[in-house]
CSV table of C-alpha atoms in Angstrom, one decimal:
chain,number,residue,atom,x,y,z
R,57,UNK,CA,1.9,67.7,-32.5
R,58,UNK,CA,2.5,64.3,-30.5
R,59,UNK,CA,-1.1,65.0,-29.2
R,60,UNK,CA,-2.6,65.6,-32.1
R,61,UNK,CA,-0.9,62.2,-33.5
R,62,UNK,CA,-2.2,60.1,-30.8
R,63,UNK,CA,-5.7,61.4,-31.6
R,64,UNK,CA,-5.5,60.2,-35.0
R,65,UNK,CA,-4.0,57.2,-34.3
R,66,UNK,CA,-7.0,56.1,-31.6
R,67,UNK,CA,-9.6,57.5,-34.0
R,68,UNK,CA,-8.1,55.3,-36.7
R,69,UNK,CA,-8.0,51.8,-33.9
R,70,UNK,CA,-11.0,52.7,-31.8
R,71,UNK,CA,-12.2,53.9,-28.8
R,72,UNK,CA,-12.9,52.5,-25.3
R,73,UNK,CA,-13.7,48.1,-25.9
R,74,UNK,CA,-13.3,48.1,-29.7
R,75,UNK,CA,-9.9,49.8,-28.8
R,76,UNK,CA,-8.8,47.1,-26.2
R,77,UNK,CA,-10.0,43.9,-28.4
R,78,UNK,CA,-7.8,45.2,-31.3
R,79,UNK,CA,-4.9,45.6,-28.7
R,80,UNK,CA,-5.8,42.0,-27.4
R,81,UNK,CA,-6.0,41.3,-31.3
R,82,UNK,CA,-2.8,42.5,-32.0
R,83,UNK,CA,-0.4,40.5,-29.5
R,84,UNK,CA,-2.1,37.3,-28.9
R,85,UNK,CA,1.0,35.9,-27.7
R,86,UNK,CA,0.7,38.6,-24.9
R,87,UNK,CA,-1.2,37.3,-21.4
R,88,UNK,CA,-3.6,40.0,-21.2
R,89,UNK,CA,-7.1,40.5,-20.2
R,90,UNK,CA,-9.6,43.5,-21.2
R,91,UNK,CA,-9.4,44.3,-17.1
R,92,UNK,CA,-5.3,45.0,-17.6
R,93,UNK,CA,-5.8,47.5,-20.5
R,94,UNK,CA,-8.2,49.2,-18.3
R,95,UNK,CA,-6.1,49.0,-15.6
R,96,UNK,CA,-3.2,50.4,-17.5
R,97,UNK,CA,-4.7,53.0,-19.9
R,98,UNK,CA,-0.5,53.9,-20.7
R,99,UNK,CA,0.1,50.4,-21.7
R,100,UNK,CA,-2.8,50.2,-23.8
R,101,UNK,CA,-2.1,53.2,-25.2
R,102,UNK,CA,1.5,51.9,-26.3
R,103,UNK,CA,0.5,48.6,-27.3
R,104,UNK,CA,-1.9,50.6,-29.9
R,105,UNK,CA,0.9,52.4,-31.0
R,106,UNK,CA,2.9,49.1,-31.0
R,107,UNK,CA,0.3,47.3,-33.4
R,108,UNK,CA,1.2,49.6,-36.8
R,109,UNK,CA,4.8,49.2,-36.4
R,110,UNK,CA,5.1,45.1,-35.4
R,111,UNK,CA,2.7,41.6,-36.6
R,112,UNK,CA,0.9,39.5,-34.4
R,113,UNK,CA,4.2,37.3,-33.6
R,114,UNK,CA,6.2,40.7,-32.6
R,115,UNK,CA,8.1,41.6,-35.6
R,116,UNK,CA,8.3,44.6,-37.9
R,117,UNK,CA,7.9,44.2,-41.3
R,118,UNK,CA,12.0,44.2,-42.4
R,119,UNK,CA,12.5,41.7,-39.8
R,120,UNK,CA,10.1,39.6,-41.2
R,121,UNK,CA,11.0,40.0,-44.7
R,122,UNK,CA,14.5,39.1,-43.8
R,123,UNK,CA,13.4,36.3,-41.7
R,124,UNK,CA,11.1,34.8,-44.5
R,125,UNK,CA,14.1,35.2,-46.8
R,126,UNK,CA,16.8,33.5,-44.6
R,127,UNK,CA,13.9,30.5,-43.8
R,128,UNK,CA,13.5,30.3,-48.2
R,129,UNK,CA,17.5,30.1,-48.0
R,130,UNK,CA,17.2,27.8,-45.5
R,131,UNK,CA,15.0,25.5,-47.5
R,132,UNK,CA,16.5,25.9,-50.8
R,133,UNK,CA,19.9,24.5,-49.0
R,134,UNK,CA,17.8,21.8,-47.5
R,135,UNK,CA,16.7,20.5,-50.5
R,136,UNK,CA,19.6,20.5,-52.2
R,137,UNK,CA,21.1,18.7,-49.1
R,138,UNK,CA,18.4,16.0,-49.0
R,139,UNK,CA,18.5,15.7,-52.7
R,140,UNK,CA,22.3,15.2,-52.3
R,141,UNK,CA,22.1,12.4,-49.6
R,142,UNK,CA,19.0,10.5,-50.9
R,143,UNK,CA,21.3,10.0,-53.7
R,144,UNK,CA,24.0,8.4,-51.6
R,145,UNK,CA,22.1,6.7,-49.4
R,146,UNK,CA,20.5,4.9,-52.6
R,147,UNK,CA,24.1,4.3,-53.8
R,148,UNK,CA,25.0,2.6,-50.5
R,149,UNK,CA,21.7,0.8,-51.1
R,150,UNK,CA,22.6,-0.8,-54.2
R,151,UNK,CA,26.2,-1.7,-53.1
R,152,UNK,CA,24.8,-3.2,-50.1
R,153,UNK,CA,22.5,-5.5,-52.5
R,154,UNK,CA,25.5,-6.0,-54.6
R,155,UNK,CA,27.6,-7.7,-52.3
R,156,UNK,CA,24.8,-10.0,-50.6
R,157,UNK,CA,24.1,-11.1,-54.2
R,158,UNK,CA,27.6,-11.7,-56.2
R,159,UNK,CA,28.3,-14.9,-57.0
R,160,UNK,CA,31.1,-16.5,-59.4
R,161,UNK,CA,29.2,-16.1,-62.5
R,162,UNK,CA,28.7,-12.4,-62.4
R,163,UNK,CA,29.8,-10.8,-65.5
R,164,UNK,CA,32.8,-8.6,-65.8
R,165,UNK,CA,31.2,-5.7,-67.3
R,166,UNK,CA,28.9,-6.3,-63.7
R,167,UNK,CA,31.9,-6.6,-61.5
R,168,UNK,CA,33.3,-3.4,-63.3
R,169,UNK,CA,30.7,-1.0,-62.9
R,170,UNK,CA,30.1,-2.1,-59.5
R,171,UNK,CA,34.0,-2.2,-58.2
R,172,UNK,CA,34.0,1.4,-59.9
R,173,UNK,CA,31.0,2.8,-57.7
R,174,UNK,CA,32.3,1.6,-54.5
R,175,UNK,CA,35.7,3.0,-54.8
R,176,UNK,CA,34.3,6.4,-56.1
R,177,UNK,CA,31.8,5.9,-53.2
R,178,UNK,CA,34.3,5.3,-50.8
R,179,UNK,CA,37.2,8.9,-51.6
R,180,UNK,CA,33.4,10.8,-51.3
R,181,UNK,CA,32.9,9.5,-47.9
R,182,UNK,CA,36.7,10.4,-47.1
R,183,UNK,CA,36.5,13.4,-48.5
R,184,UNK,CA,33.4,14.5,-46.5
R,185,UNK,CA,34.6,12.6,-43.5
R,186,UNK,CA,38.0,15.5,-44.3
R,187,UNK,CA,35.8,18.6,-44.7
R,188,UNK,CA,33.6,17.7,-41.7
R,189,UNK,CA,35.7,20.1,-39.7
R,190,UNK,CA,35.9,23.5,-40.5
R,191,UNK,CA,38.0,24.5,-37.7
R,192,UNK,CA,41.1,22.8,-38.6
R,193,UNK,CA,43.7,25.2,-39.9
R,194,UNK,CA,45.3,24.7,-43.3
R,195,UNK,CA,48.7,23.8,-41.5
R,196,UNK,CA,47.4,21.5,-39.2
R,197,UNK,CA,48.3,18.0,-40.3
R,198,UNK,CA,45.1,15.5,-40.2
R,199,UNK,CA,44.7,11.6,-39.4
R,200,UNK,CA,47.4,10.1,-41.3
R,201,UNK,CA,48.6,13.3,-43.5
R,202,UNK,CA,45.2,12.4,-45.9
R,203,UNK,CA,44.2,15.2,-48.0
R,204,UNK,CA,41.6,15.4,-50.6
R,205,UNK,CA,43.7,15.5,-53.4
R,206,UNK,CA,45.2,12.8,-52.2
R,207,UNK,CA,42.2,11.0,-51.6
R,208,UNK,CA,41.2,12.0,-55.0
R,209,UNK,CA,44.2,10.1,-57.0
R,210,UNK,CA,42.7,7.0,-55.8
R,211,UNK,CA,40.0,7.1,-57.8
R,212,UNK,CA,39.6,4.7,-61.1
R,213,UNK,CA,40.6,6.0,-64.7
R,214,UNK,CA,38.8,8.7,-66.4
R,215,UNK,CA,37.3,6.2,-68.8
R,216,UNK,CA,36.1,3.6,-66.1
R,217,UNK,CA,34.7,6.4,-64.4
R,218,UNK,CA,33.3,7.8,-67.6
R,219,UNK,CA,31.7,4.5,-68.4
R,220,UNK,CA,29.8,3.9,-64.5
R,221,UNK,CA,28.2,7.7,-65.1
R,222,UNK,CA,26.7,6.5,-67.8
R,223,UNK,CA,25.4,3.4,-66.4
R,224,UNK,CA,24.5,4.8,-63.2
R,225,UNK,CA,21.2,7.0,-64.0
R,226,UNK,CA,19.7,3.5,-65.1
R,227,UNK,CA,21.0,1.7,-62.6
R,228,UNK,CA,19.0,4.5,-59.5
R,229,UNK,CA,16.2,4.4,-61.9
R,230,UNK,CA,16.1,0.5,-61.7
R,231,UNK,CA,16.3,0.8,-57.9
R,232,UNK,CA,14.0,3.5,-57.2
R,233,UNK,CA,11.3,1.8,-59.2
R,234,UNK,CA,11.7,-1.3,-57.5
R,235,UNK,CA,11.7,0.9,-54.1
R,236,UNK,CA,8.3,2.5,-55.1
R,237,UNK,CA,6.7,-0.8,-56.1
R,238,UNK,CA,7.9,-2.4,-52.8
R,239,UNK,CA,6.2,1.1,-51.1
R,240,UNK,CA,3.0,0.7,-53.1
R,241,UNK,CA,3.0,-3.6,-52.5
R,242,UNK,CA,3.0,-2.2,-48.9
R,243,UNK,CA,-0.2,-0.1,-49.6
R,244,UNK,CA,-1.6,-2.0,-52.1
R,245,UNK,CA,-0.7,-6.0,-52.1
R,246,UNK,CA,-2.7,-6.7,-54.8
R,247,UNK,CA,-0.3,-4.6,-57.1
R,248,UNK,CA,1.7,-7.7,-57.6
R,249,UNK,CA,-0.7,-9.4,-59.6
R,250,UNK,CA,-1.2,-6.7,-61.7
R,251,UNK,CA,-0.3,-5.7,-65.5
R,252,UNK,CA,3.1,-3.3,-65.7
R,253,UNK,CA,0.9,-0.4,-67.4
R,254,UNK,CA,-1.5,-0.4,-64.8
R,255,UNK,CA,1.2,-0.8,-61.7
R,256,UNK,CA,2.7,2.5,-63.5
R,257,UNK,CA,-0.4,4.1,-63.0
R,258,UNK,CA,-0.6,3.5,-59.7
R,259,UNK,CA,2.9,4.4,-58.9
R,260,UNK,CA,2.6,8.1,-61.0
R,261,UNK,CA,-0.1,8.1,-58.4
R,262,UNK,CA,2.1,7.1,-55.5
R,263,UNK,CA,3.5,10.6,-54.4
R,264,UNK,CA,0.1,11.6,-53.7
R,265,UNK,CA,-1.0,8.7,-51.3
R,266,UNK,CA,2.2,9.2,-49.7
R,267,UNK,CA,1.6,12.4,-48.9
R,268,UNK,CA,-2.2,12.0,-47.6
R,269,UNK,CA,-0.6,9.2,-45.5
R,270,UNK,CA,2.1,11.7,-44.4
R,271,UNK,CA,-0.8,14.4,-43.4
R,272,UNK,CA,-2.9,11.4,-41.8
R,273,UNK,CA,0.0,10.7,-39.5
R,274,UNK,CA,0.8,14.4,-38.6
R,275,UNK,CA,-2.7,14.5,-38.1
R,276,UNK,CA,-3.2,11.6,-35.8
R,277,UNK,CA,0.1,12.7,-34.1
R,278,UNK,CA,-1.3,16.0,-33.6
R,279,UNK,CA,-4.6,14.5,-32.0
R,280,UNK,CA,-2.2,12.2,-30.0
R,281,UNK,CA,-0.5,15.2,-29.0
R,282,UNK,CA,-3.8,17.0,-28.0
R,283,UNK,CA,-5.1,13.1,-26.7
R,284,UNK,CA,-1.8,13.3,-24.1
R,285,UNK,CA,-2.4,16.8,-23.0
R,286,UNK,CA,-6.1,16.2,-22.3
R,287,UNK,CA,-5.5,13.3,-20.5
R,288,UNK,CA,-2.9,15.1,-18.8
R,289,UNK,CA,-5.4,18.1,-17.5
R,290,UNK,CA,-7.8,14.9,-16.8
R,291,UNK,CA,-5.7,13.2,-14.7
R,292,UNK,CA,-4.9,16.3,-12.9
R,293,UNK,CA,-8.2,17.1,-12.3
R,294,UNK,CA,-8.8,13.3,-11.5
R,295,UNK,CA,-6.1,13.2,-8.8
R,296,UNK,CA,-7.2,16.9,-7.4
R,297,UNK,CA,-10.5,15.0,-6.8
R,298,UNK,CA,-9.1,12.2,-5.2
R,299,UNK,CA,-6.8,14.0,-2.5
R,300,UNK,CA,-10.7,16.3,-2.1
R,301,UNK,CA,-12.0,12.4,-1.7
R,302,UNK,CA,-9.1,11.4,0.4
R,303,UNK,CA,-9.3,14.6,3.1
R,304,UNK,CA,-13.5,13.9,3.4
R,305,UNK,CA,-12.7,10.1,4.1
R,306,UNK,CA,-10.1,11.2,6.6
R,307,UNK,CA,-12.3,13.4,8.7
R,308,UNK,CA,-15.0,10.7,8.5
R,309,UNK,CA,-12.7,8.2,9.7
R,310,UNK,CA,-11.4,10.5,12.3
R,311,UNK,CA,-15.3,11.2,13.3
R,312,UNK,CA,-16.1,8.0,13.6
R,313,UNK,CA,-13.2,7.1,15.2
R,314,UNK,CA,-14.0,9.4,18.0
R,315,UNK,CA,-17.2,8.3,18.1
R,316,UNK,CA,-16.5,4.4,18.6
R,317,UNK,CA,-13.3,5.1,20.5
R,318,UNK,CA,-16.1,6.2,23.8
R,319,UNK,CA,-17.7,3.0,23.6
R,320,UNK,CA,-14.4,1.1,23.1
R,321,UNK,CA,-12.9,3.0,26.1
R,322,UNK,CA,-16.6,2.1,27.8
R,323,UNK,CA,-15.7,-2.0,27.1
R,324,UNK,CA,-12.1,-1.9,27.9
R,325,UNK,CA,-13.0,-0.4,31.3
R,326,UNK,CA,-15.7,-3.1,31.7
R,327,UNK,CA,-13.1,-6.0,30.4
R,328,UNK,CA,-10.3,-4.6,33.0
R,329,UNK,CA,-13.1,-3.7,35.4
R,330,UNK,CA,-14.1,-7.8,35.4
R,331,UNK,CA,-9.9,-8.6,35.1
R,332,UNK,CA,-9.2,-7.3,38.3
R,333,UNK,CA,-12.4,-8.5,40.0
R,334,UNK,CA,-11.4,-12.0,38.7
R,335,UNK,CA,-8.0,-11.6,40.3
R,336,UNK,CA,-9.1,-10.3,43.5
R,337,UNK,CA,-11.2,-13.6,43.6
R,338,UNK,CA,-8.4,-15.4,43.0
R,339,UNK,CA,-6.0,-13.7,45.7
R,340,UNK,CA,-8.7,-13.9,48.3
R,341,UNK,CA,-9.8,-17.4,47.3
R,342,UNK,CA,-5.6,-18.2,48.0
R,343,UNK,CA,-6.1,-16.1,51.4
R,344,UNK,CA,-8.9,-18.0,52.2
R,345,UNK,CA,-6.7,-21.1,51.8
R,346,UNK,CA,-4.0,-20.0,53.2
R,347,UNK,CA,-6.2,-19.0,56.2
R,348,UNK,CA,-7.8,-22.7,56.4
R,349,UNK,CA,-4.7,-24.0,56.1
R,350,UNK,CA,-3.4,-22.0,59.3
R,351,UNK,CA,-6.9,-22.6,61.4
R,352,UNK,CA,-6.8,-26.7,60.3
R,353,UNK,CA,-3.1,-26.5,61.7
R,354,UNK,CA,-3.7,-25.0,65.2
R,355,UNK,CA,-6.9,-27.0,65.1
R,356,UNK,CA,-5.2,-30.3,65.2
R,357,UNK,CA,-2.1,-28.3,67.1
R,358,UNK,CA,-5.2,-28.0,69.9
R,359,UNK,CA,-7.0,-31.0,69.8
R,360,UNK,CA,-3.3,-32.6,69.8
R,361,UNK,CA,-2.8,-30.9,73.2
R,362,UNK,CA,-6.2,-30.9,75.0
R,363,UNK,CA,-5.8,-35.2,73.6
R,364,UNK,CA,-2.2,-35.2,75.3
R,365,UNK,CA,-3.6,-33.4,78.6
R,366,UNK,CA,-6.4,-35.2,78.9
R,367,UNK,CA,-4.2,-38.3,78.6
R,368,UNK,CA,-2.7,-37.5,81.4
R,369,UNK,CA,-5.2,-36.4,83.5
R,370,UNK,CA,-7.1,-39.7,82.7
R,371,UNK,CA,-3.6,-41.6,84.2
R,372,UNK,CA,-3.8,-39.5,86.9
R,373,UNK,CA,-7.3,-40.3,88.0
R,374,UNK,CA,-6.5,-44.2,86.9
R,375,UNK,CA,-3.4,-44.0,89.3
R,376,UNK,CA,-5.7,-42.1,91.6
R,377,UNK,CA,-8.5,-44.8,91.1
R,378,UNK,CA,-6.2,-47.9,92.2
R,379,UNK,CA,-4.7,-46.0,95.0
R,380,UNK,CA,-8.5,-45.3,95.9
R,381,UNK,CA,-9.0,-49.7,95.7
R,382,UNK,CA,-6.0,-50.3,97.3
R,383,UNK,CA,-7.1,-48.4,100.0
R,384,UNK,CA,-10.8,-49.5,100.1
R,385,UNK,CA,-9.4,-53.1,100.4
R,386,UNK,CA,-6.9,-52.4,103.2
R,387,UNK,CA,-10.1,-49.9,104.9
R,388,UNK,CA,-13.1,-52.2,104.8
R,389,UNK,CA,-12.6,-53.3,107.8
R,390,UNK,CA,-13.1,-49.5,109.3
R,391,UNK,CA,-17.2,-49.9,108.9
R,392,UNK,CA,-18.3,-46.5,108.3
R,393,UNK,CA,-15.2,-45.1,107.2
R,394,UNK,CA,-15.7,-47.5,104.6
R,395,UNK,CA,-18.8,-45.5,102.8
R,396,UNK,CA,-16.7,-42.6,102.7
R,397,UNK,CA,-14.1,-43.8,100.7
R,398,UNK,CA,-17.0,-45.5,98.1
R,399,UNK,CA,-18.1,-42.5,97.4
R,400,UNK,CA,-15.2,-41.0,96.8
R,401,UNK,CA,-14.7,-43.7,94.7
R,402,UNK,CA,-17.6,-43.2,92.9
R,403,UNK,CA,-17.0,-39.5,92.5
R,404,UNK,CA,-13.7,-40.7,90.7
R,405,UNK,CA,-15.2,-43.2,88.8
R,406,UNK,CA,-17.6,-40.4,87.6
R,407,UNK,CA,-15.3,-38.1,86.8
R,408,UNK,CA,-12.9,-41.1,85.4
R,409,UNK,CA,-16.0,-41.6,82.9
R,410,UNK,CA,-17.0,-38.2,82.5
R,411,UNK,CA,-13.1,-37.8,81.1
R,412,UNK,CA,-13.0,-40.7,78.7
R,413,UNK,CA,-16.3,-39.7,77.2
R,414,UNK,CA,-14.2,-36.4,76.5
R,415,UNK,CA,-11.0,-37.7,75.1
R,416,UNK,CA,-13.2,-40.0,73.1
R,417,UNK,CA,-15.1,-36.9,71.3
R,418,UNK,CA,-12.1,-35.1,70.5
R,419,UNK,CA,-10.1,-38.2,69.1
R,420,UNK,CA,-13.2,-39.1,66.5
């Protein structure tokens, strides 16, 4: 029987693609592809089922019945709400403009209606400011022991408030006019110039500019809204493509890097290379200093010493030559003896010569 249900029930959606766009039809919401609900014939098969019994958002038909209901509810109390507090709102309004423009010679019929509205205005606010809380128990004693029915015996007399009722219809009809012709000045500036028949037309006309200009700015907020997203996904996109951009830039750097770091390595070995030649010239160029330094020393040290012996070997032959002439004078009386001893003498005086020729040289 199940079987034979099923049959019908794919004979009535489709068969093989049709079958699966209907499903995919069905629960938009759902994030599914055609390649799932082959993949999962038992899934597609339920979803099928699914589809008669539920909407496109997922609920049966009761639910949403009940849910439409409760959202009409919903509104109707909203309404009645906002209808509520645009009229106290506009009452606080026209207090407000009351008090920023009494003055002495206000009449008392003025002061009247006015002092009425702002102490009726005043036990409301009291009296909602009391029933804001819905928790508190009946004998749970609130700020100051206030109740509403005691808030309530503050109010004026019957027949003052009788009398501010009656007033008060004109009174919001007076200030909402003059609120719409301040809205429509706002659209329209040249309003102000205008006759009062014409102005009226233009304010019956009001509701519907306001609510073009309402749908304009939902409209423009919902392109802003789409604007943001797109430039969201671009941006994303944009800074994907930048890191891409970044990586390549890296890995260029890093190649070329590599590539100039050989010749740079090539350079510094050449700069260091001509560093320590420099220095080695210097160090020898200070041993070679020091080294002339040392031979000049034990030059001079030597030519100080062969100076100081030949010195003395020159007194020697000088003693050695007078001793010579003292003796030629006391031999020259010996005859032949007497040429021996000059040429002794002139071997010394030879040599005598041949030494101060000597000392000479090494003293210049």
């Amino acid at each position: 029987m199940s079987h034979s249900s099923d049959s019908v029930l794919f004979s009535t959606l489709g068969k093989g693609d049709s079958l699966h766009q209907e499903v995919l039809a069905a629960f938009p919401l759902c994030q599914m592809t055609e390649e799932d609900l082959i993949q999962n014939p038992l899934l597609c098969k339920l979803l099928a089922t699914l589809s008669q019994h539920v909407d496109r958002t997922g609920l049966t038909q009761q639910l949403k019945k009940d849910l439409e209901k409760a959202e009409r509810e919903v509104h109707t109390q909203r309404l009645g709400w906002l209808h509520v507090e645009s009229v106290y709102r506009v009452l606080q309004e026209i207090l407000q403009e009351n008090r920023f423009s009494r003055n002495s010679s206000t009449p008392p019929e003025e002061e009247k209606f006015y002092s009425t509205l702002e102490q009726c205005m005043l036990v409301v606010q009291c009296s909602r400011l009391l029933n804001s809380s819905s928790d508190i128990s009946e004998d749970h004693s609130t700020v100051l022991a206030l109740s509403v029915d005691r808030l309530r015996r503050q109010l004026p007399d019957e027949q003052e408030i009788l009398q501010m009722k009656q007033r008060l219809p004109s009174e919001l009809l007076k200030h909402l006019k003059k609120k719409t012709i301040n809205i429509l000045s706002y659209y329209q500036p040249d309003c102000e110039n205008e006759s009062e028949g014409l102005r009226n037309v233009k304010l019956s006309k009001l509701p519907v500019l306001l609510d073009s200009e309402q749908k304009k700015a939902k409209s423009l907020s919902e392109k802003n809204r789409e604007n943001i997203t797109l430039l969201q996904r671009q941006t994303h996109a944009y800074l994907s493509e930048l890191l891409k951009c970044m990586k390549i830039l890296q890995c260029l750097i890093l190649d070329l890097r590599l590539k100039a770091q050989k010749e740079l390595d090539r350079k510094k070995i050449e700069y260091f290379e001509a560093k320590c030649e420099i220095g080695l010239q210097k160090i020898r160029a200070e041993m070679l200093e020091v080294q002339l330094d040392t031979y000049t020393r034990d030059k001079i040290a030597a030519h100080k010493r062969i100076t100081e012996k030949l010195n003395a070997e020159l007194k020697s032959s000088e003693m050695e030559k007078q001793t010579v002439e003292s003796k030629l004078a006391s031999f020259e009386i010996y005859g032949k003896d007497f040429e021996t001893l000059a040429e002794e003498y002139s071997r010394l005086q030879q040599e005598i010569a041949t030494k101060s020729w000597a000392l000479k040289e090494f003293t210049t």
